[in-house]
Tab-separated table of C-alpha atoms in Angstrom:
chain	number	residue	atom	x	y	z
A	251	UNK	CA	6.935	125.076	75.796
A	252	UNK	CA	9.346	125.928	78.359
A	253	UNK	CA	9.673	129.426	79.553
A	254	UNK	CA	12.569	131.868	81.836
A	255	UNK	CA	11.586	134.576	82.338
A	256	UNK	CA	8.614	134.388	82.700
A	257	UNK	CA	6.346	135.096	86.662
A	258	UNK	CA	2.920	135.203	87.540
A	259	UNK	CA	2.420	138.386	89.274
A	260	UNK	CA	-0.835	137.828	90.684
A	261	UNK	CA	-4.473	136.455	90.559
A	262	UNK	CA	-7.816	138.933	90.956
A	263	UNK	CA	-11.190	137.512	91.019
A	264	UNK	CA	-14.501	138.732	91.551
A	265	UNK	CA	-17.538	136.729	92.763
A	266	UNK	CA	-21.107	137.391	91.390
A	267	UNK	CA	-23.273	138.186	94.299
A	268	UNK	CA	-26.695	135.964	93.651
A	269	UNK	CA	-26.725	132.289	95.349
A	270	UNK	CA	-27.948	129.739	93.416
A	271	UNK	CA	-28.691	126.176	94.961
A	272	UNK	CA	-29.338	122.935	93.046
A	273	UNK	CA	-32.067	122.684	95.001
A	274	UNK	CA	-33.139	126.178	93.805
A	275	UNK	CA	-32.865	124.924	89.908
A	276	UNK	CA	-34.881	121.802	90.663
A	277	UNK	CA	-37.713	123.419	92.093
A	278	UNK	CA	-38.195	125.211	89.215
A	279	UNK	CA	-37.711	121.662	86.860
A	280	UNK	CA	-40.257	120.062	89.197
A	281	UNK	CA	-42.445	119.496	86.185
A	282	UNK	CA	-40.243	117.749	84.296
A	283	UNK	CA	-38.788	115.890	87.306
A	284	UNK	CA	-42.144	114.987	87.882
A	285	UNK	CA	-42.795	113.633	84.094
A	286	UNK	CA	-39.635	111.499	83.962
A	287	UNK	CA	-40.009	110.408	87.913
A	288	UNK	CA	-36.743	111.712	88.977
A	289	UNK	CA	-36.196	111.945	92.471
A	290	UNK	CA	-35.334	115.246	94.057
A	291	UNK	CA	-31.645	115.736	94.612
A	292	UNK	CA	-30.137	114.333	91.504
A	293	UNK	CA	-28.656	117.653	90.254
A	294	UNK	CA	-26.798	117.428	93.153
A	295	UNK	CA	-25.724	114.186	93.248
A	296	UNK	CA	-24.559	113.332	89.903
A	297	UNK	CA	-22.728	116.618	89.835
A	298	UNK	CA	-21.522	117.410	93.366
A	299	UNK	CA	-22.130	120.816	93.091
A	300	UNK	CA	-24.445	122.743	95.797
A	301	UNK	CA	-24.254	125.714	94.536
A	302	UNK	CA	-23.032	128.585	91.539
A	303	UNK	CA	-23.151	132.298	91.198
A	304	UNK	CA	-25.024	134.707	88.892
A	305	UNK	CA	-24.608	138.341	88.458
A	306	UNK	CA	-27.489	141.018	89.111
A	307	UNK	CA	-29.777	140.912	85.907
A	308	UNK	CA	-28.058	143.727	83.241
A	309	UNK	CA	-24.536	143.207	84.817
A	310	UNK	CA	-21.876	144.223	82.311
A	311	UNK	CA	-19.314	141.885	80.879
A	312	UNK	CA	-16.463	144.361	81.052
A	313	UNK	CA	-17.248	145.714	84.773
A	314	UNK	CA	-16.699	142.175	85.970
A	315	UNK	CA	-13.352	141.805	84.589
A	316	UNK	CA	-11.770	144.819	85.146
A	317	UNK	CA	-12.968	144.536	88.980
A	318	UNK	CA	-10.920	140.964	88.643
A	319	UNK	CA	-7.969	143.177	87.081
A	320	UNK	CA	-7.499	145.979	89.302
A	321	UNK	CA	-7.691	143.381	92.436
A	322	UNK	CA	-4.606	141.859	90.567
A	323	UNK	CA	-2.968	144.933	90.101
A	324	UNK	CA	-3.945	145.754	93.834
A	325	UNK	CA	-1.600	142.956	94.896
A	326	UNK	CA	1.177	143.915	93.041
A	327	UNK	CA	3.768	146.585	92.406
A	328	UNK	CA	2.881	147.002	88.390
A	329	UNK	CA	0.630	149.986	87.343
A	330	UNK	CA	-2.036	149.549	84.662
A	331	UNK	CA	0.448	151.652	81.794
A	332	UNK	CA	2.806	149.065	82.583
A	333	UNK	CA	0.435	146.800	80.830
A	334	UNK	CA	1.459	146.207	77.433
A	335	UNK	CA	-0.864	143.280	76.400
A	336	UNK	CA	-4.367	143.010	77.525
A	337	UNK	CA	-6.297	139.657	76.227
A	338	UNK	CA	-9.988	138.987	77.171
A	339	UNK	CA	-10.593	134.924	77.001
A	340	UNK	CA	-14.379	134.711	78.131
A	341	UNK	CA	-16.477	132.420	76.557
A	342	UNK	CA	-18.948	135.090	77.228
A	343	UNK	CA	-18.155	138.514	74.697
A	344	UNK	CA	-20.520	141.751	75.071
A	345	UNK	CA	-19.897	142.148	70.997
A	346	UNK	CA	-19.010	140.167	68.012
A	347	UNK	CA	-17.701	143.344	67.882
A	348	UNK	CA	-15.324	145.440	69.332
A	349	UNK	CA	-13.224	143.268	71.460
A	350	UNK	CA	-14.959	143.210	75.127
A	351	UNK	CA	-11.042	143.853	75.610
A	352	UNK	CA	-11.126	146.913	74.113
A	353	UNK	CA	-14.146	148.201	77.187
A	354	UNK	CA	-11.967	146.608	79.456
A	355	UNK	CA	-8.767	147.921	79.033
A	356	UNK	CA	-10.730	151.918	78.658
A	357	UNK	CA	-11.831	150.717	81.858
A	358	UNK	CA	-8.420	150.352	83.045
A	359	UNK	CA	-6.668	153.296	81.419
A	360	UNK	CA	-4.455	150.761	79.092
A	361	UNK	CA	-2.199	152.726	77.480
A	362	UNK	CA	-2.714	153.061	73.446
A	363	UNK	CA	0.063	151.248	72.211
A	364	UNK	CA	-1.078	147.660	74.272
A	365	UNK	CA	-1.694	144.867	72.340
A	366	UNK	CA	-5.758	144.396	73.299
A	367	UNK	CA	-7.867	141.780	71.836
A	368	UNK	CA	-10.237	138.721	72.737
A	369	UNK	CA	-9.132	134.885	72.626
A	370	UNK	CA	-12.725	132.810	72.138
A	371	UNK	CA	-11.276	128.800	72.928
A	372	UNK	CA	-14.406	127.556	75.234
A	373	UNK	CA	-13.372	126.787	78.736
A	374	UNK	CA	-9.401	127.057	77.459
A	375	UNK	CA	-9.260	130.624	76.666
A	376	UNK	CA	-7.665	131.618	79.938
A	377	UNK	CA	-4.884	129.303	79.401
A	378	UNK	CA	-4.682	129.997	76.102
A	379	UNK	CA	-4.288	133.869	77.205
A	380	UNK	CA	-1.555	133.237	79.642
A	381	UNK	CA	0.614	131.484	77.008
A	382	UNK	CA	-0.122	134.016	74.741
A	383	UNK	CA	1.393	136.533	77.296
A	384	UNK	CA	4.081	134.315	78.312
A	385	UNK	CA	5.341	134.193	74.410
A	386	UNK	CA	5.851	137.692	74.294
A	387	UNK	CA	7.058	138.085	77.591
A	388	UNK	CA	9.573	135.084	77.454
A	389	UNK	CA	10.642	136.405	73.757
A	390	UNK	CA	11.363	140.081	75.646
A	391	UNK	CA	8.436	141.555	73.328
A	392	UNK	CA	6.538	143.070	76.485
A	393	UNK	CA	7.412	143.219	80.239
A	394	UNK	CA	3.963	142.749	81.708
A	395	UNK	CA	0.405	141.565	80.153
A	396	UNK	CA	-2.842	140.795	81.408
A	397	UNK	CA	-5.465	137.965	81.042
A	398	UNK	CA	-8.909	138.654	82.037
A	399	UNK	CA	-12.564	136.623	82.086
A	400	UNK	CA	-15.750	137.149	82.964
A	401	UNK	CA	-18.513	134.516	82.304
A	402	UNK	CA	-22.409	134.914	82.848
A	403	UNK	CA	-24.435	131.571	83.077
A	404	UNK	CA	-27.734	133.192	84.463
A	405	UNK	CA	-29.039	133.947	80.761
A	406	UNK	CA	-28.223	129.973	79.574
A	407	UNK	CA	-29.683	128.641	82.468
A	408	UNK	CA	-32.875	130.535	81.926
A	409	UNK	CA	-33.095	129.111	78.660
A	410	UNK	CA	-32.508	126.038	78.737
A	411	UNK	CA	-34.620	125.249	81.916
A	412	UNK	CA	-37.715	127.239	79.992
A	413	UNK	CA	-36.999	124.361	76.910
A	414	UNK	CA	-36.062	121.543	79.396
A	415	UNK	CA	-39.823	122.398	80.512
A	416	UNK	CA	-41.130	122.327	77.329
A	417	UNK	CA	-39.069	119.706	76.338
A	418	UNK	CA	-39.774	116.682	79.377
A	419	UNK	CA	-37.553	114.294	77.839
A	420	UNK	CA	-34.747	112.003	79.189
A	421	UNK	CA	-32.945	113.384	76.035
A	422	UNK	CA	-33.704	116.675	76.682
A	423	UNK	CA	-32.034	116.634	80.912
A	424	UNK	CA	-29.347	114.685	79.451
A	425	UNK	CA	-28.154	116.804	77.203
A	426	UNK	CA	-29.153	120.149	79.213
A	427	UNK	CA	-27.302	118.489	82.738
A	428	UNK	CA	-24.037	119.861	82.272
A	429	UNK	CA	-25.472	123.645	81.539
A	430	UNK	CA	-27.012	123.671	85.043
A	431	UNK	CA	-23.436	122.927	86.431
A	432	UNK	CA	-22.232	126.118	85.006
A	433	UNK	CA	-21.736	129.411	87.337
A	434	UNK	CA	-20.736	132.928	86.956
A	435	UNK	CA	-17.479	134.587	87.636
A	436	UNK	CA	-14.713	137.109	86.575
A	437	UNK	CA	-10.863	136.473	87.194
A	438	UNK	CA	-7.658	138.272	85.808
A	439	UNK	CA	-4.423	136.837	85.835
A	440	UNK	CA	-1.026	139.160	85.674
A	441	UNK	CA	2.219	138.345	84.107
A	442	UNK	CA	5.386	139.852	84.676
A	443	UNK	CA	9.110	139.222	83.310
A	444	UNK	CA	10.007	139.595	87.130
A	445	UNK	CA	11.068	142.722	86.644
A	446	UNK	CA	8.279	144.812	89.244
A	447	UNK	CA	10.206	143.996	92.538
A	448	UNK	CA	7.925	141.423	93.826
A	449	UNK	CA	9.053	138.567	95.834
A	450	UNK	CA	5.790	136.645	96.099
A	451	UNK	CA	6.240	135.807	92.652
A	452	UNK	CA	5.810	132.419	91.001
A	453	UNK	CA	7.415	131.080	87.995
A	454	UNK	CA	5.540	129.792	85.156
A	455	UNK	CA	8.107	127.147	84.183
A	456	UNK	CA	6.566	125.314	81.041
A	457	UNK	CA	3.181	124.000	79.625
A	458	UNK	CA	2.111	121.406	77.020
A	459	UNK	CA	-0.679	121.084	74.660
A	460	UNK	CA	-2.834	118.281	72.667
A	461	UNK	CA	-5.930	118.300	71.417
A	462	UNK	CA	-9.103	116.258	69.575
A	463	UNK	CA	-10.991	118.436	66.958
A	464	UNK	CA	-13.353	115.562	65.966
A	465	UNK	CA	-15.032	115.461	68.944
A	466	UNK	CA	-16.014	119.331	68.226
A	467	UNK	CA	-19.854	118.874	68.488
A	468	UNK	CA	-19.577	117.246	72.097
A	469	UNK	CA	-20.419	120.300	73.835
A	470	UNK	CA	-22.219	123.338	71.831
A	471	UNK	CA	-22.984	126.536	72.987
A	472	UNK	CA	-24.652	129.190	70.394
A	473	UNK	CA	-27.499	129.938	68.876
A	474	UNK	CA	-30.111	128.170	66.717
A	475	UNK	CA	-33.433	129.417	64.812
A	476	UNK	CA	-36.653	129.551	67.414
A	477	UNK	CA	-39.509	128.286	64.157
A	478	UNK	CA	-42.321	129.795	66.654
A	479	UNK	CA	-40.467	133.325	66.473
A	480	UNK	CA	-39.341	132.832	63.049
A	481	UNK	CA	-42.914	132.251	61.959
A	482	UNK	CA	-44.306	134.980	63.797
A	483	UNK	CA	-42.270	137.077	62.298
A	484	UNK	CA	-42.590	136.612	59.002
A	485	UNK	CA	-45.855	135.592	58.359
A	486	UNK	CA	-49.543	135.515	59.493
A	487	UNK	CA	-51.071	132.066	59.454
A	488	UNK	CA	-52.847	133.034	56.523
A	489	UNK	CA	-49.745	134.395	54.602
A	490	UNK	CA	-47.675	131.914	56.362
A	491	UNK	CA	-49.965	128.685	54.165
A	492	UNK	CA	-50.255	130.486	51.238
A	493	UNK	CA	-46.473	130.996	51.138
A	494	UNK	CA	-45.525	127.628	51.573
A	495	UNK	CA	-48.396	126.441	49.318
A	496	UNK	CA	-46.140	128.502	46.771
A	497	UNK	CA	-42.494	127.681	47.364
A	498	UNK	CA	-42.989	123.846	47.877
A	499	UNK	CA	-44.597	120.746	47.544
A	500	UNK	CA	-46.695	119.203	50.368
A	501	UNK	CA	-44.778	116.390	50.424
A	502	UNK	CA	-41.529	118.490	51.397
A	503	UNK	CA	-42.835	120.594	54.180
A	504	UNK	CA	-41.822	117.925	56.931
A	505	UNK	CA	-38.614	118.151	56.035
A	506	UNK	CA	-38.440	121.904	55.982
A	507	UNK	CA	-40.162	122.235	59.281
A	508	UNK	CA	-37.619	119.289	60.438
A	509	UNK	CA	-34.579	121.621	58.851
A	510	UNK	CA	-35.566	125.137	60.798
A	511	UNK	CA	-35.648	123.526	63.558
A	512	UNK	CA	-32.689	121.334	63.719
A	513	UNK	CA	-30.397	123.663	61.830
A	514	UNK	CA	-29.001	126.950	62.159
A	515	UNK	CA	-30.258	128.360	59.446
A	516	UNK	CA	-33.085	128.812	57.143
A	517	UNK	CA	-33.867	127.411	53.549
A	518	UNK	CA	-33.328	129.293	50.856
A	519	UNK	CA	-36.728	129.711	50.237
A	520	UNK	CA	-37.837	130.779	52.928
A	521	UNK	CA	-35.260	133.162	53.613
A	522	UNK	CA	-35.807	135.303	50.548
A	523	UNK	CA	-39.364	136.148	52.044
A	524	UNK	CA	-38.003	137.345	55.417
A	525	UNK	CA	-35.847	140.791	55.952
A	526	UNK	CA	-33.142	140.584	57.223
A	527	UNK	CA	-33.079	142.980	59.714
A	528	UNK	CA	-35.782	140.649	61.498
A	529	UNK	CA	-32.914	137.453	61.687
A	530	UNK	CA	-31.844	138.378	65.292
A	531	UNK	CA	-35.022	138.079	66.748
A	532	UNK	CA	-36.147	134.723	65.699
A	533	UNK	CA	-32.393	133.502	67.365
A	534	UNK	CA	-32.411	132.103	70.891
A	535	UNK	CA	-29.381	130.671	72.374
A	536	UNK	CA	-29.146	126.711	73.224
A	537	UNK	CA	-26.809	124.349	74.739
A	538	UNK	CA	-25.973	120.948	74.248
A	539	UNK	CA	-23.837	118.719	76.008
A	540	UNK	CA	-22.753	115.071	75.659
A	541	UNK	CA	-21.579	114.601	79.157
A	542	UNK	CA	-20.514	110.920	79.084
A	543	UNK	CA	-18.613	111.071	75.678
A	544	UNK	CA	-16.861	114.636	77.225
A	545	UNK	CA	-15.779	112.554	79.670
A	546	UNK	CA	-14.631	109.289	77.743
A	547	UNK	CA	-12.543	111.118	75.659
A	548	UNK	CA	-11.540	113.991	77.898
A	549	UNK	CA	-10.255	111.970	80.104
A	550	UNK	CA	-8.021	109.614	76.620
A	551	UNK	CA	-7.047	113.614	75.797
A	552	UNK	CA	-5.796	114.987	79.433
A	553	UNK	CA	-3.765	111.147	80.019
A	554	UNK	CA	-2.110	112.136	76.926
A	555	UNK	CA	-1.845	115.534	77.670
A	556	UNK	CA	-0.384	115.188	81.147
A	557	UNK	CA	1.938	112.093	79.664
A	558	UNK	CA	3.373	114.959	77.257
A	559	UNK	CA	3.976	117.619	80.214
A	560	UNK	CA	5.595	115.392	82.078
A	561	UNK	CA	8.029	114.579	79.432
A	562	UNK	CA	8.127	118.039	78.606
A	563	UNK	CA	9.181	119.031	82.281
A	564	UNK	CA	11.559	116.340	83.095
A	565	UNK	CA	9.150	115.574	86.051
A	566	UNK	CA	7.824	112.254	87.829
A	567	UNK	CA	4.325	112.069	88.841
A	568	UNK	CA	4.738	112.075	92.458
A	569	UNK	CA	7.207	115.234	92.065
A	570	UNK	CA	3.822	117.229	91.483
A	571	UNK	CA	2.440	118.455	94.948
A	572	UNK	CA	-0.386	120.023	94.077
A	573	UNK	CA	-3.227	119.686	90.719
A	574	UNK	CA	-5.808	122.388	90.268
A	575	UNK	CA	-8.830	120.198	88.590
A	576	UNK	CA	-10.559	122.425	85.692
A	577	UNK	CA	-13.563	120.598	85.552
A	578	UNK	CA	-16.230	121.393	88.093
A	579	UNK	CA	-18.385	117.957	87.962
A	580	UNK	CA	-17.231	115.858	90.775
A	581	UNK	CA	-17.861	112.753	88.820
A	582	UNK	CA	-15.870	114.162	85.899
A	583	UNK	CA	-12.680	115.463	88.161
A	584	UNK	CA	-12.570	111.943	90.523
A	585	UNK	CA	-12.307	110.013	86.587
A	586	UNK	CA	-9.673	112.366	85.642
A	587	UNK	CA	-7.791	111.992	88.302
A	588	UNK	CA	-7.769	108.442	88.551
A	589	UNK	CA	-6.443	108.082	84.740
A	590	UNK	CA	-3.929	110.617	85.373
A	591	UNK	CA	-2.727	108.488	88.920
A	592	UNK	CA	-3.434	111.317	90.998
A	593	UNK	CA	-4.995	110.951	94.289
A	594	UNK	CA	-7.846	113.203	95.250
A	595	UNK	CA	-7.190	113.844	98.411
């Protein structure tokens, strides 16, 4: 993908108010710390990070990023009815639905005849966004579009560090490490066709793309069946043993306890007993991650990303003055690097 006419107006972000240290999370993990005799500190130092943000409890999706957009529009001569695509790319939605574009761009007074609709691609979806834009843009379709964001990690967090307490395992902080890394935040990013007399302008010249589906279930972020809530809600412990004395053998109810709470969703079975209505509230969100095979074969996909930009561009390595890192794990970004030839510094 190379691209023309294509400028990036301006950047807007907006940074959650609410300070939280490493330290801060490990206090509260003390137990578990405790159990597995890790020493104080270790968030810190196999991550590098000292701190993130959350939002105020109840903060609103929407409000975050169109606080991001108007500081973009703020810095540049282009008007909000000028916008004539308006993509949301959180991982983070207020709905399945309507788009959590939709709030924005009423927010925003987006005119009616805007393209407006979510992109959901994990931690891509802003890039994904500004290609998006820079299609229609470079393809004369529109003359200015909008990519906004606004991620919430408090509610995660909470989660997981309530199971990670429940849950004192070396398996368990493993696999919950890289969800205490994550912060809060809301950006917007403004694209132009260059045609909004502004001189601070920079080009987007090109990108590239690759990318390695099988590795899909490295990193999961959703929601799974709670079988404490699920029970409570369907049955008493009375009703709950006479049911399953009905609808299976003894031998089988290992495997069905094993199954609701390993799986995402119930067995047949047992889901005929319970209304539906009463589905959402035995659902609790989880996240898994699988740092060290994220970063084996992130690092094979970004060498052969970055192998195919470069080819893409015309460009030489050492022609690129400056690399903005995505990932926020100092271990993960120093690997990265390296494989790509880049120096840190």
């Amino acid at each position: 993908m190379k691209y023309s006419r294509v400028h990036m107006e301006s950047i807007g972000y907006e940074l959650p108010p609410v300070v939280v240290t490493s330290d801060d999370l490990e206090s509260r993990l003390m137990p578990m710390y405790e159990a597995l005799h890790i020493a104080p500190g270790q968030l810190e130092a196999l991550t590098g990070i000292t701190e993130r943000r959350w939002w105020e409890e109840g903060h609103v999706l929407s409000d975050g990023a169109a606080t991001a957009a108007r500081k973009a529009l703020d810095q540049s001569n282009v008007k909000a009815e000028d916008i004539e695509a308006l993509i949301y790319t959180g991982v983070c939605r207020e709905n399945f639905e309507p788009a959590t574009a939709c709030a924005v761009a009423a927010q925003l007074g987006i005119k009616d005849d805007a393209n407006i609709y979510d992109i959901s691609n994990a931690c891509l979806g802003v890039m994904n966004g500004i290609i998006d834009i820079a299609n229609r843009i470079e393809l004369k379709q529109i003359r200015a579009g909008m990519v906004v964001s606004c991620e919430t990690s408090r509610e995660i967090v909470e989660i997981m560090i309530e199971r990670m307490l429940k849950d004192r395992t070396m398996d368990m902080f493993s696999s919950s490490l890289a969800t205490l890394t994550g912060g809060s935040g809301a950006a917007a990013v403004l694209l132009t066709d260059g045609s909004f007399d502004n001189e601070q302008t920079h080009k987007l010249l090109g990108a590239a793309n690759q990318s390695a589906p099988e590795h899909h279930k490295l990193c999961r972020w959703g929601v799974t069946l709670s079988p404490v809530a699920l029970g409570e809600l369907m049955f008493s412990p009375d009703k709950l043993l006479a049911a399953i004395d009905q609808v299976m053998e003894p031998e089988a109810l290992p495997g069905v306890v094993k199954e609701i709470m390993t799986n995402e969703k119930i067995p047949p079975s047992l889901a005929s007993m319970m209304p539906s209505q009463k589905l959402p509230d035995a659902l609790s969100e989880f996240m898994s991650t699988d740092s060290v095979a994220v970063l084996t074969h992130g690092a094979k996909l970004g060498v052969k990303t970055w192998g195919s930009f470069l080819t893409k561009m015309g460009w030489a390595r050492d022609q690129v003055d400056k690399v903005i890192c995505h990932q926020v794990g100092e271990g993960h970004r120093d690997t990265i690097l390296k494989e790509l030839g880049i120096d840190p510094a």
